[in-house]
Amino acid sequence: MHIAWLGKKTPFCGNVTYSREITSALTNRGHKVSFMHFADTKADGDEVPLPFLYTSQVFTIPTIRAKRVLERSLRRRKPDLVHASLSLSALDFLLPEICQELDLPLISTFHTPYDAKRRNVTSTSQFLAYQLYAPFLAKYDRTIIFCEEQQDLLVKLGVARDRIIVIPNGVDEQKYSPGVSNIKAEFNAKQIYVYQGRISTEKNVESLLKAWKYCNMRDYGCKLLLVGDGPLKPNLEPFYGIEHGVVWLGAIRDDARRIEILRGADVFILPSLVEGLSLSLLEAMSCGTACIATDAGADASVIADGAGVVINTQGVSAQLRTLLPIIRDHDGWRDILGKSARQRVLDRYTLTGNIDRIEHLYGEILAPVRAVG
C-alpha cells in the first residue's frame, strides 16, 4: 500500500512524534510512505517539502504555492490514499477538494486539544477551533480522534458519526520501558519530577511551578526537570530556577535522552488546561513512572482507576500543594502507580495495537475502490 502522509517534522511537538512513529511503523510493515511536510529543503526520496511562510508548534502558514506543490506531488506519486496529521494550516481545509479532484481517499488525524466541560478561557478558544474544523472534517472520508468524548463533540458540531473513528495514541512499549538511569546522580537529587511539553498557556506550567515552590520541594532533595520550550519560558524561567530545585532543559529531540530522564523520574506531572491524548504522558507511563495529570481531553481516562492520579483543571496549583508532599513521602504509592501505569499501556496503548487499527481502517477505506478496480 502507498500512503501519502501529510504531517510535521519540525518544530518538535506531539504531532511531530505522532507522524514519525506512525510512518516509521508503517514502513517497517512493508508499506510505501511519501512524507509531505512543511520545509524549506529540496525533495529527497520519499519526502516532499511544502513551502511555508511561518511554522510553529501550534500552527503553520503555507505559501500560495504549497497547494500547487501538493497537487503536483500527489498526481506524480499516485498514492492509494492520503493521511493528514492535521497541523492547523490552511491546507487542512483545502485537502478535501484536492483529494476529491484526484479521486483519492482522505483520512485525517485531528490532534486539537480540548476540555469538553469548557471550564476556562483556553478551553473555550479550543472549542472555537473545533467549530472551525467541523464543516471540513465532515468532508474527509474518516477522521481519527482519541476518545469517545471528542467524537461526541464533533458529532454535535455536524460531523457524521460514521466518519469518525476512535484510535487512541500508542507508544513503542519496548523502546519506552523501565530501565537503568543515572539522572538522579547527574542532577544530585533524591527524587526527580518531570514535566514534558510546550511551555505555553494551555499547558498551565506556572500552576505546577507555584505549587512546587510553595511546597519547598528542593529542601527535600527533589528536582523538577522541565523538558520543552515555548512562548512562556522566558517569562517563567527567571522566577523559578535552580534555587528552587527547577531545571530548565529545553526541547530534547534525542529519544534516548528523553527515555533516560523518564526512566529516572519518580513522578511525571501534566497540569494542562486542554489536551488531546498526550504522547508524553503515555511515554512516561510506559517507562513505569508514576503520573499526575488533569482531567482535560482523554488523559483522565488513560490514568483512571489506579493507573495515575487525576486532578481537576480548576485549582491545579492548590491541588498540587496538597498532593506533592504526599506523593513525595510515600515511596510505596509511587511504585504502585508506576507499575500500574506501565500495565495500562501494555493493555491499551501500544504502538502495535495502534498500527493494527490504522491498517484495518486503510483496508476498509480502500475496499470499495479495489472492488471497482
CSV table of C-alpha atoms in Angstrom, one decimal:
chain,number,residue,atom,x,y,z
A,1,MET,CA,0.0,0.0,0.0
A,2,HIS,CA,1.2,3.5,-0.8
A,3,ILE,CA,0.3,6.2,1.7
A,4,ALA,CA,0.8,9.9,1.1
A,5,TRP,CA,1.4,11.2,4.7
A,6,LEU,CA,0.9,14.9,5.3
A,7,GLY,CA,2.4,15.8,8.7
A,8,LYS,CA,5.1,17.7,10.6
A,9,LYS,CA,8.8,17.2,11.1
A,10,THR,CA,9.6,20.4,12.9
A,11,PRO,CA,9.4,22.2,15.3
A,12,PHE,CA,9.3,19.4,17.8
A,13,CYS,CA,5.9,18.7,19.3
A,14,GLY,CA,3.4,15.8,19.8
A,15,ASN,CA,2.3,16.0,16.1
A,16,VAL,CA,5.9,15.5,15.0
A,17,THR,CA,6.3,12.5,17.3
A,18,TYR,CA,3.0,11.0,16.1
A,19,SER,CA,3.9,11.4,12.4
A,20,ARG,CA,7.4,10.0,12.9
A,21,GLU,CA,6.3,6.9,14.9
A,22,ILE,CA,3.3,6.0,12.7
A,23,THR,CA,5.1,6.4,9.4
A,24,SER,CA,8.1,4.5,10.6
A,25,ALA,CA,5.9,1.6,11.8
A,26,LEU,CA,4.0,1.6,8.5
A,27,THR,CA,7.3,1.5,6.6
A,28,ASN,CA,8.5,-1.4,8.7
A,29,ARG,CA,5.4,-3.3,7.8
A,30,GLY,CA,6.2,-3.0,4.1
A,31,HIS,CA,4.1,0.0,3.1
A,32,LYS,CA,5.4,2.8,1.0
A,33,VAL,CA,5.1,6.2,2.6
A,34,SER,CA,5.6,9.5,0.9
A,35,PHE,CA,6.1,12.1,3.7
A,36,MET,CA,4.9,15.6,2.8
A,37,HIS,CA,5.7,18.3,5.3
A,38,PHE,CA,6.4,22.0,5.6
A,39,ALA,CA,10.1,22.6,5.0
A,40,ASP,CA,12.5,24.8,3.0
A,41,THR,CA,14.6,21.9,1.7
A,42,LYS,CA,14.6,20.2,-1.7
A,43,ALA,CA,12.7,16.9,-2.4
A,44,ASP,CA,14.6,13.9,-1.2
A,45,GLY,CA,13.5,10.4,-2.0
A,46,ASP,CA,10.1,9.8,-0.4
A,47,GLU,CA,10.0,13.2,1.2
A,48,VAL,CA,8.1,16.2,-0.3
A,49,PRO,CA,8.8,19.6,1.2
A,50,LEU,CA,5.9,22.1,1.1
A,51,PRO,CA,6.8,25.9,1.1
A,52,PHE,CA,5.6,27.9,4.1
A,53,LEU,CA,5.8,31.5,5.4
A,54,TYR,CA,5.8,30.6,9.1
A,55,THR,CA,5.6,27.4,11.2
A,56,SER,CA,5.4,26.8,15.0
A,57,GLN,CA,4.5,24.1,17.4
A,58,VAL,CA,0.8,25.2,17.2
A,59,PHE,CA,0.1,26.3,13.6
A,60,THR,CA,1.6,26.8,10.1
A,61,ILE,CA,1.1,29.4,7.4
A,62,PRO,CA,1.8,27.9,4.0
A,63,THR,CA,2.7,29.9,0.9
A,64,ILE,CA,0.3,30.2,-2.0
A,65,ARG,CA,2.5,27.7,-3.9
A,66,ALA,CA,2.0,25.0,-1.3
A,67,LYS,CA,-1.3,23.8,-2.7
A,68,ARG,CA,0.2,23.5,-6.2
A,69,VAL,CA,3.2,21.6,-4.9
A,70,LEU,CA,1.0,19.2,-3.0
A,71,GLU,CA,-1.3,18.6,-6.0
A,72,ARG,CA,1.6,18.1,-8.4
A,73,SER,CA,3.3,15.6,-6.0
A,74,LEU,CA,0.1,13.6,-5.5
A,75,ARG,CA,-0.5,13.4,-9.2
A,76,ARG,CA,3.0,12.2,-9.9
A,77,ARG,CA,3.3,9.7,-7.0
A,78,LYS,CA,-0.2,8.3,-7.3
A,79,PRO,CA,-0.7,7.0,-3.7
A,80,ASP,CA,-3.5,4.7,-2.7
A,81,LEU,CA,-4.7,7.2,-0.1
A,82,VAL,CA,-3.8,10.4,1.7
A,83,HIS,CA,-3.5,10.6,5.5
A,84,ALA,CA,-3.2,14.0,7.0
A,85,SER,CA,-1.9,14.5,10.6
A,86,LEU,CA,-3.6,17.9,10.8
A,87,SER,CA,-1.2,20.7,11.6
A,88,LEU,CA,-3.5,23.7,11.9
A,89,SER,CA,-2.8,25.1,8.4
A,90,ALA,CA,-4.8,26.4,5.5
A,91,LEU,CA,-4.0,23.2,3.6
A,92,ASP,CA,-6.1,21.2,6.1
A,93,PHE,CA,-9.2,23.0,4.7
A,94,LEU,CA,-8.2,22.5,1.0
A,95,LEU,CA,-7.4,18.8,1.2
A,96,PRO,CA,-11.0,17.5,0.7
A,97,GLU,CA,-11.2,19.5,-2.6
A,98,ILE,CA,-7.8,18.4,-3.7
A,99,CYS,CA,-8.3,14.7,-3.0
A,100,GLN,CA,-11.8,14.7,-4.5
A,101,GLU,CA,-10.4,16.1,-7.7
A,102,LEU,CA,-7.7,13.4,-7.8
A,103,ASP,CA,-10.1,10.7,-6.7
A,104,LEU,CA,-8.0,9.8,-3.6
A,105,PRO,CA,-9.4,8.6,-0.3
A,106,LEU,CA,-8.7,11.1,2.5
A,107,ILE,CA,-8.1,10.3,6.2
A,108,SER,CA,-7.1,12.8,8.9
A,109,THR,CA,-5.9,12.6,12.5
A,110,PHE,CA,-7.3,15.5,14.5
A,111,HIS,CA,-5.0,16.4,17.3
A,112,THR,CA,-6.5,19.7,18.5
A,113,PRO,CA,-6.7,19.5,22.4
A,114,TYR,CA,-10.0,20.2,24.2
A,115,ASP,CA,-11.8,20.3,27.5
A,116,ALA,CA,-15.4,19.1,26.9
A,117,LYS,CA,-16.6,21.0,30.0
A,118,ARG,CA,-15.1,24.3,28.8
A,119,ARG,CA,-14.0,25.4,32.3
A,120,ASN,CA,-11.6,28.1,31.3
A,121,VAL,CA,-10.8,30.7,28.6
A,122,THR,CA,-8.2,28.4,26.9
A,123,SER,CA,-10.7,25.5,26.6
A,124,THR,CA,-13.3,27.9,25.1
A,125,SER,CA,-10.7,29.0,22.5
A,126,GLN,CA,-10.0,25.4,21.6
A,127,PHE,CA,-13.8,24.8,21.2
A,128,LEU,CA,-13.8,27.5,18.6
A,129,ALA,CA,-11.1,25.6,16.7
A,130,TYR,CA,-13.5,22.6,16.7
A,131,GLN,CA,-16.3,24.7,15.4
A,132,LEU,CA,-14.0,26.0,12.6
A,133,TYR,CA,-12.8,22.5,11.6
A,134,ALA,CA,-16.1,20.6,11.8
A,135,PRO,CA,-17.5,21.6,8.4
A,136,PHE,CA,-14.3,20.5,6.7
A,137,LEU,CA,-13.8,17.3,8.7
A,138,ALA,CA,-17.3,16.3,7.5
A,139,LYS,CA,-15.8,16.1,4.0
A,140,TYR,CA,-13.0,13.7,5.0
A,141,ASP,CA,-13.6,10.0,4.4
A,142,ARG,CA,-12.6,9.3,8.0
A,143,THR,CA,-11.2,11.4,10.9
A,144,ILE,CA,-9.2,9.7,13.7
A,145,ILE,CA,-9.6,11.1,17.2
A,146,PHE,CA,-8.6,9.7,20.6
A,147,CYS,CA,-11.7,9.2,22.7
A,148,GLU,CA,-15.5,9.0,22.7
A,149,GLU,CA,-15.9,12.4,24.3
A,150,GLN,CA,-14.0,14.0,21.4
A,151,GLN,CA,-16.2,12.0,19.0
A,152,ASP,CA,-19.4,13.2,20.7
A,153,LEU,CA,-18.2,16.8,20.4
A,154,LEU,CA,-17.6,16.6,16.7
A,155,VAL,CA,-20.9,14.9,16.1
A,156,LYS,CA,-22.7,17.8,17.9
A,157,LEU,CA,-20.9,20.1,15.5
A,158,GLY,CA,-22.2,18.3,12.4
A,159,VAL,CA,-19.7,15.6,11.6
A,160,ALA,CA,-21.4,12.3,10.8
A,161,ARG,CA,-20.6,9.7,13.4
A,162,ASP,CA,-19.7,7.1,10.8
A,163,ARG,CA,-16.9,9.4,9.5
A,164,ILE,CA,-15.2,9.5,12.9
A,165,ILE,CA,-13.1,6.6,14.4
A,166,VAL,CA,-11.6,6.4,17.8
A,167,ILE,CA,-8.0,5.2,17.7
A,168,PRO,CA,-6.0,6.2,20.8
A,169,ASN,CA,-2.4,7.1,20.6
A,170,GLY,CA,0.1,4.3,21.2
A,171,VAL,CA,3.8,4.1,22.2
A,172,ASP,CA,6.5,1.6,21.5
A,173,GLU,CA,6.5,-0.3,24.8
A,174,GLN,CA,9.8,-1.9,24.1
A,175,LYS,CA,11.6,1.3,23.4
A,176,TYR,CA,9.8,3.2,26.2
A,177,SER,CA,10.3,0.8,29.1
A,178,PRO,CA,11.6,0.8,32.7
A,179,GLY,CA,15.3,0.6,32.9
A,180,VAL,CA,18.5,1.9,34.5
A,181,SER,CA,19.1,5.7,34.6
A,182,ASN,CA,21.8,7.9,36.0
A,183,ILE,CA,19.5,11.0,36.1
A,184,LYS,CA,19.4,11.3,39.9
A,185,ALA,CA,23.2,11.2,40.2
A,186,GLU,CA,23.5,13.7,37.3
A,187,PHE,CA,21.3,16.2,38.9
A,188,ASN,CA,22.2,15.3,42.5
A,189,ALA,CA,18.6,14.6,43.5
A,190,LYS,CA,16.9,12.2,45.8
A,191,GLN,CA,13.7,12.4,43.7
A,192,ILE,CA,13.1,13.6,40.2
A,193,TYR,CA,9.9,15.1,38.9
A,194,VAL,CA,9.3,15.8,35.2
A,195,TYR,CA,7.2,17.9,33.0
A,196,GLN,CA,7.5,17.4,29.3
A,197,GLY,CA,5.7,19.5,26.7
A,198,ARG,CA,5.3,23.1,25.5
A,199,ILE,CA,5.8,25.9,27.9
A,200,SER,CA,2.6,27.7,26.9
A,201,THR,CA,-0.6,28.9,28.4
A,202,GLU,CA,-2.7,25.8,27.7
A,203,LYS,CA,-0.2,23.6,29.4
A,204,ASN,CA,-0.6,25.5,32.7
A,205,VAL,CA,3.1,25.0,33.7
A,206,GLU,CA,3.0,28.1,36.0
A,207,SER,CA,0.5,26.4,38.3
A,208,LEU,CA,2.9,23.5,38.8
A,209,LEU,CA,5.8,25.8,39.4
A,210,LYS,CA,3.8,27.8,42.0
A,211,ALA,CA,2.9,24.6,43.9
A,212,TRP,CA,6.5,23.3,43.7
A,213,LYS,CA,7.9,26.5,45.1
A,214,TYR,CA,5.2,26.6,47.9
A,215,CYS,CA,6.0,23.1,49.0
A,216,ASN,CA,9.7,23.8,49.2
A,217,MET,CA,10.4,20.6,47.3
A,218,ARG,CA,14.1,21.5,46.9
A,219,ASP,CA,14.6,21.3,50.7
A,220,TYR,CA,13.7,17.6,50.5
A,221,GLY,CA,16.3,16.8,47.8
A,222,CYS,CA,13.7,17.0,44.9
A,223,LYS,CA,14.4,18.4,41.4
A,224,LEU,CA,11.8,19.4,38.8
A,225,LEU,CA,13.0,18.9,35.2
A,226,LEU,CA,11.2,20.9,32.6
A,227,VAL,CA,11.6,19.3,29.1
A,228,GLY,CA,10.3,21.6,26.4
A,229,ASP,CA,10.2,25.1,25.0
A,230,GLY,CA,7.6,27.7,24.3
A,231,PRO,CA,6.5,31.3,24.5
A,232,LEU,CA,6.1,31.4,28.3
A,233,LYS,CA,9.6,30.1,29.0
A,234,PRO,CA,11.3,33.5,29.0
A,235,ASN,CA,8.7,34.9,31.4
A,236,LEU,CA,8.8,32.0,33.9
A,237,GLU,CA,12.4,30.9,34.0
A,238,PRO,CA,13.8,34.0,35.8
A,239,PHE,CA,11.4,33.4,38.7
A,240,TYR,CA,11.7,29.6,39.1
A,241,GLY,CA,15.3,28.5,38.9
A,242,ILE,CA,17.8,26.1,40.4
A,243,GLU,CA,17.5,27.8,43.8
A,244,HIS,CA,14.0,26.3,43.8
A,245,GLY,CA,15.2,22.9,42.5
A,246,VAL,CA,13.8,23.7,39.0
A,247,VAL,CA,16.0,22.8,36.0
A,248,TRP,CA,15.0,24.1,32.5
A,249,LEU,CA,16.3,21.6,29.9
A,250,GLY,CA,14.6,23.0,26.8
A,251,ALA,CA,13.3,20.8,24.0
A,252,ILE,CA,15.0,17.4,23.7
A,253,ARG,CA,14.7,15.7,20.4
A,254,ASP,CA,17.0,12.8,21.2
A,255,ASP,CA,14.7,9.9,22.2
A,256,ALA,CA,17.5,8.1,24.2
A,257,ARG,CA,18.0,11.2,26.4
A,258,ARG,CA,14.2,11.6,27.0
A,259,ILE,CA,13.9,7.9,27.9
A,260,GLU,CA,16.8,8.2,30.3
A,261,ILE,CA,15.0,11.1,32.0
A,262,LEU,CA,11.7,9.3,32.2
A,263,ARG,CA,13.3,6.1,33.5
A,264,GLY,CA,15.0,8.0,36.3
A,265,ALA,CA,11.9,10.1,37.2
A,266,ASP,CA,9.8,9.4,40.3
A,267,VAL,CA,6.8,11.4,39.1
A,268,PHE,CA,5.6,12.8,35.8
A,269,ILE,CA,3.2,15.8,36.0
A,270,LEU,CA,0.9,17.2,33.3
A,271,PRO,CA,-1.1,20.2,34.5
A,272,SER,CA,-2.7,21.1,31.2
A,273,LEU,CA,-5.9,23.1,30.8
A,274,VAL,CA,-6.7,21.3,27.5
A,275,GLU,CA,-5.3,18.1,25.9
A,276,GLY,CA,-5.9,15.6,23.3
A,277,LEU,CA,-4.3,12.4,24.3
A,278,SER,CA,-0.7,13.2,25.5
A,279,LEU,CA,2.0,11.1,23.9
A,280,SER,CA,4.4,12.5,26.6
A,281,LEU,CA,2.0,11.1,29.3
A,282,LEU,CA,2.0,7.7,27.5
A,283,GLU,CA,5.7,7.7,27.2
A,284,ALA,CA,6.1,8.3,30.9
A,285,MET,CA,3.6,5.6,31.8
A,286,SER,CA,5.3,3.1,29.5
A,287,CYS,CA,8.6,3.8,31.4
A,288,GLY,CA,6.9,2.9,34.6
A,289,THR,CA,6.8,6.4,36.1
A,290,ALA,CA,4.0,7.5,38.5
A,291,CYS,CA,1.9,10.1,36.8
A,292,ILE,CA,-0.3,13.0,37.8
A,293,ALA,CA,-2.5,14.6,35.1
A,294,THR,CA,-5.5,16.9,34.8
A,295,ASP,CA,-8.9,15.6,33.5
A,296,ALA,CA,-8.5,17.6,30.3
A,297,GLY,CA,-9.0,15.8,27.0
A,298,ALA,CA,-8.6,12.0,27.1
A,299,ASP,CA,-5.8,12.0,29.7
A,300,ALA,CA,-8.1,11.3,32.7
A,301,SER,CA,-9.5,8.1,31.0
A,302,VAL,CA,-5.9,6.9,30.4
A,303,ILE,CA,-4.8,7.0,34.0
A,304,ALA,CA,-8.2,6.4,35.7
A,305,ASP,CA,-8.8,3.5,38.1
A,306,GLY,CA,-5.4,3.5,39.7
A,307,ALA,CA,-3.0,4.0,36.7
A,308,GLY,CA,-2.3,7.5,37.9
A,309,VAL,CA,-3.6,10.5,39.9
A,310,VAL,CA,-6.3,12.6,38.2
A,311,ILE,CA,-6.8,16.2,39.2
A,312,ASN,CA,-9.2,18.9,38.1
A,313,THR,CA,-8.2,21.6,35.6
A,314,GLN,CA,-9.6,24.2,38.1
A,315,GLY,CA,-7.4,25.0,41.0
A,316,VAL,CA,-4.4,22.9,39.8
A,317,SER,CA,-1.9,24.7,42.0
A,318,ALA,CA,-4.0,24.2,45.1
A,319,GLN,CA,-4.4,20.5,44.4
A,320,LEU,CA,-0.7,20.1,43.8
A,321,ARG,CA,0.2,21.8,47.0
A,322,THR,CA,-1.7,19.0,48.8
A,323,LEU,CA,-0.6,16.2,46.5
A,324,LEU,CA,3.1,16.9,46.1
A,325,PRO,CA,4.1,16.3,49.7
A,326,ILE,CA,2.0,13.2,50.0
A,327,ILE,CA,3.5,11.5,46.9
A,328,ARG,CA,6.9,12.7,47.9
A,329,ASP,CA,6.7,11.0,51.2
A,330,HIS,CA,5.2,7.7,50.1
A,331,ASP,CA,7.6,5.6,48.1
A,332,GLY,CA,5.3,2.6,48.0
A,333,TRP,CA,2.5,4.6,46.5
A,334,ARG,CA,4.8,5.9,43.7
A,335,ASP,CA,5.9,2.3,43.0
A,336,ILE,CA,2.4,1.1,42.7
A,337,LEU,CA,1.4,3.9,40.4
A,338,GLY,CA,4.4,3.4,38.2
A,339,LYS,CA,3.7,-0.4,37.8
A,340,SER,CA,0.0,0.3,37.2
A,341,ALA,CA,0.8,2.9,34.6
A,342,ARG,CA,3.1,0.5,32.7
A,343,GLN,CA,0.5,-2.2,32.7
A,344,ARG,CA,-2.2,0.2,31.4
A,345,VAL,CA,0.0,1.0,28.4
A,346,LEU,CA,0.6,-2.7,27.7
A,347,ASP,CA,-3.2,-3.4,28.0
A,348,ARG,CA,-4.5,-0.5,25.9
A,349,TYR,CA,-1.9,1.9,24.4
A,350,THR,CA,0.8,0.1,22.5
A,351,LEU,CA,2.1,1.3,19.1
A,352,THR,CA,1.5,-2.2,17.6
A,353,GLY,CA,-2.2,-2.0,18.5
A,354,ASN,CA,-2.4,1.5,17.1
A,355,ILE,CA,-0.9,0.5,13.8
A,356,ASP,CA,-3.1,-2.6,13.6
A,357,ARG,CA,-6.2,-0.4,13.8
A,358,ILE,CA,-4.9,2.1,11.3
A,359,GLU,CA,-4.1,-0.6,8.8
A,360,HIS,CA,-7.6,-2.0,9.3
A,361,LEU,CA,-9.0,1.5,8.6
A,362,TYR,CA,-6.9,1.8,5.4
A,363,GLY,CA,-8.2,-1.5,4.2
A,364,GLU,CA,-11.8,-0.6,5.0
A,365,ILE,CA,-11.5,2.7,3.1
A,366,LEU,CA,-9.8,1.1,0.1
A,367,ALA,CA,-12.1,-2.0,-0.2
A,368,PRO,CA,-14.7,-0.2,-2.4
A,369,VAL,CA,-12.0,1.3,-4.6
A,370,ARG,CA,-10.3,-2.1,-5.1
A,371,ALA,CA,-13.7,-3.8,-5.7
A,372,VAL,CA,-14.4,-1.3,-8.6
A,373,GLY,CA,-10.9,-1.7,-9.9
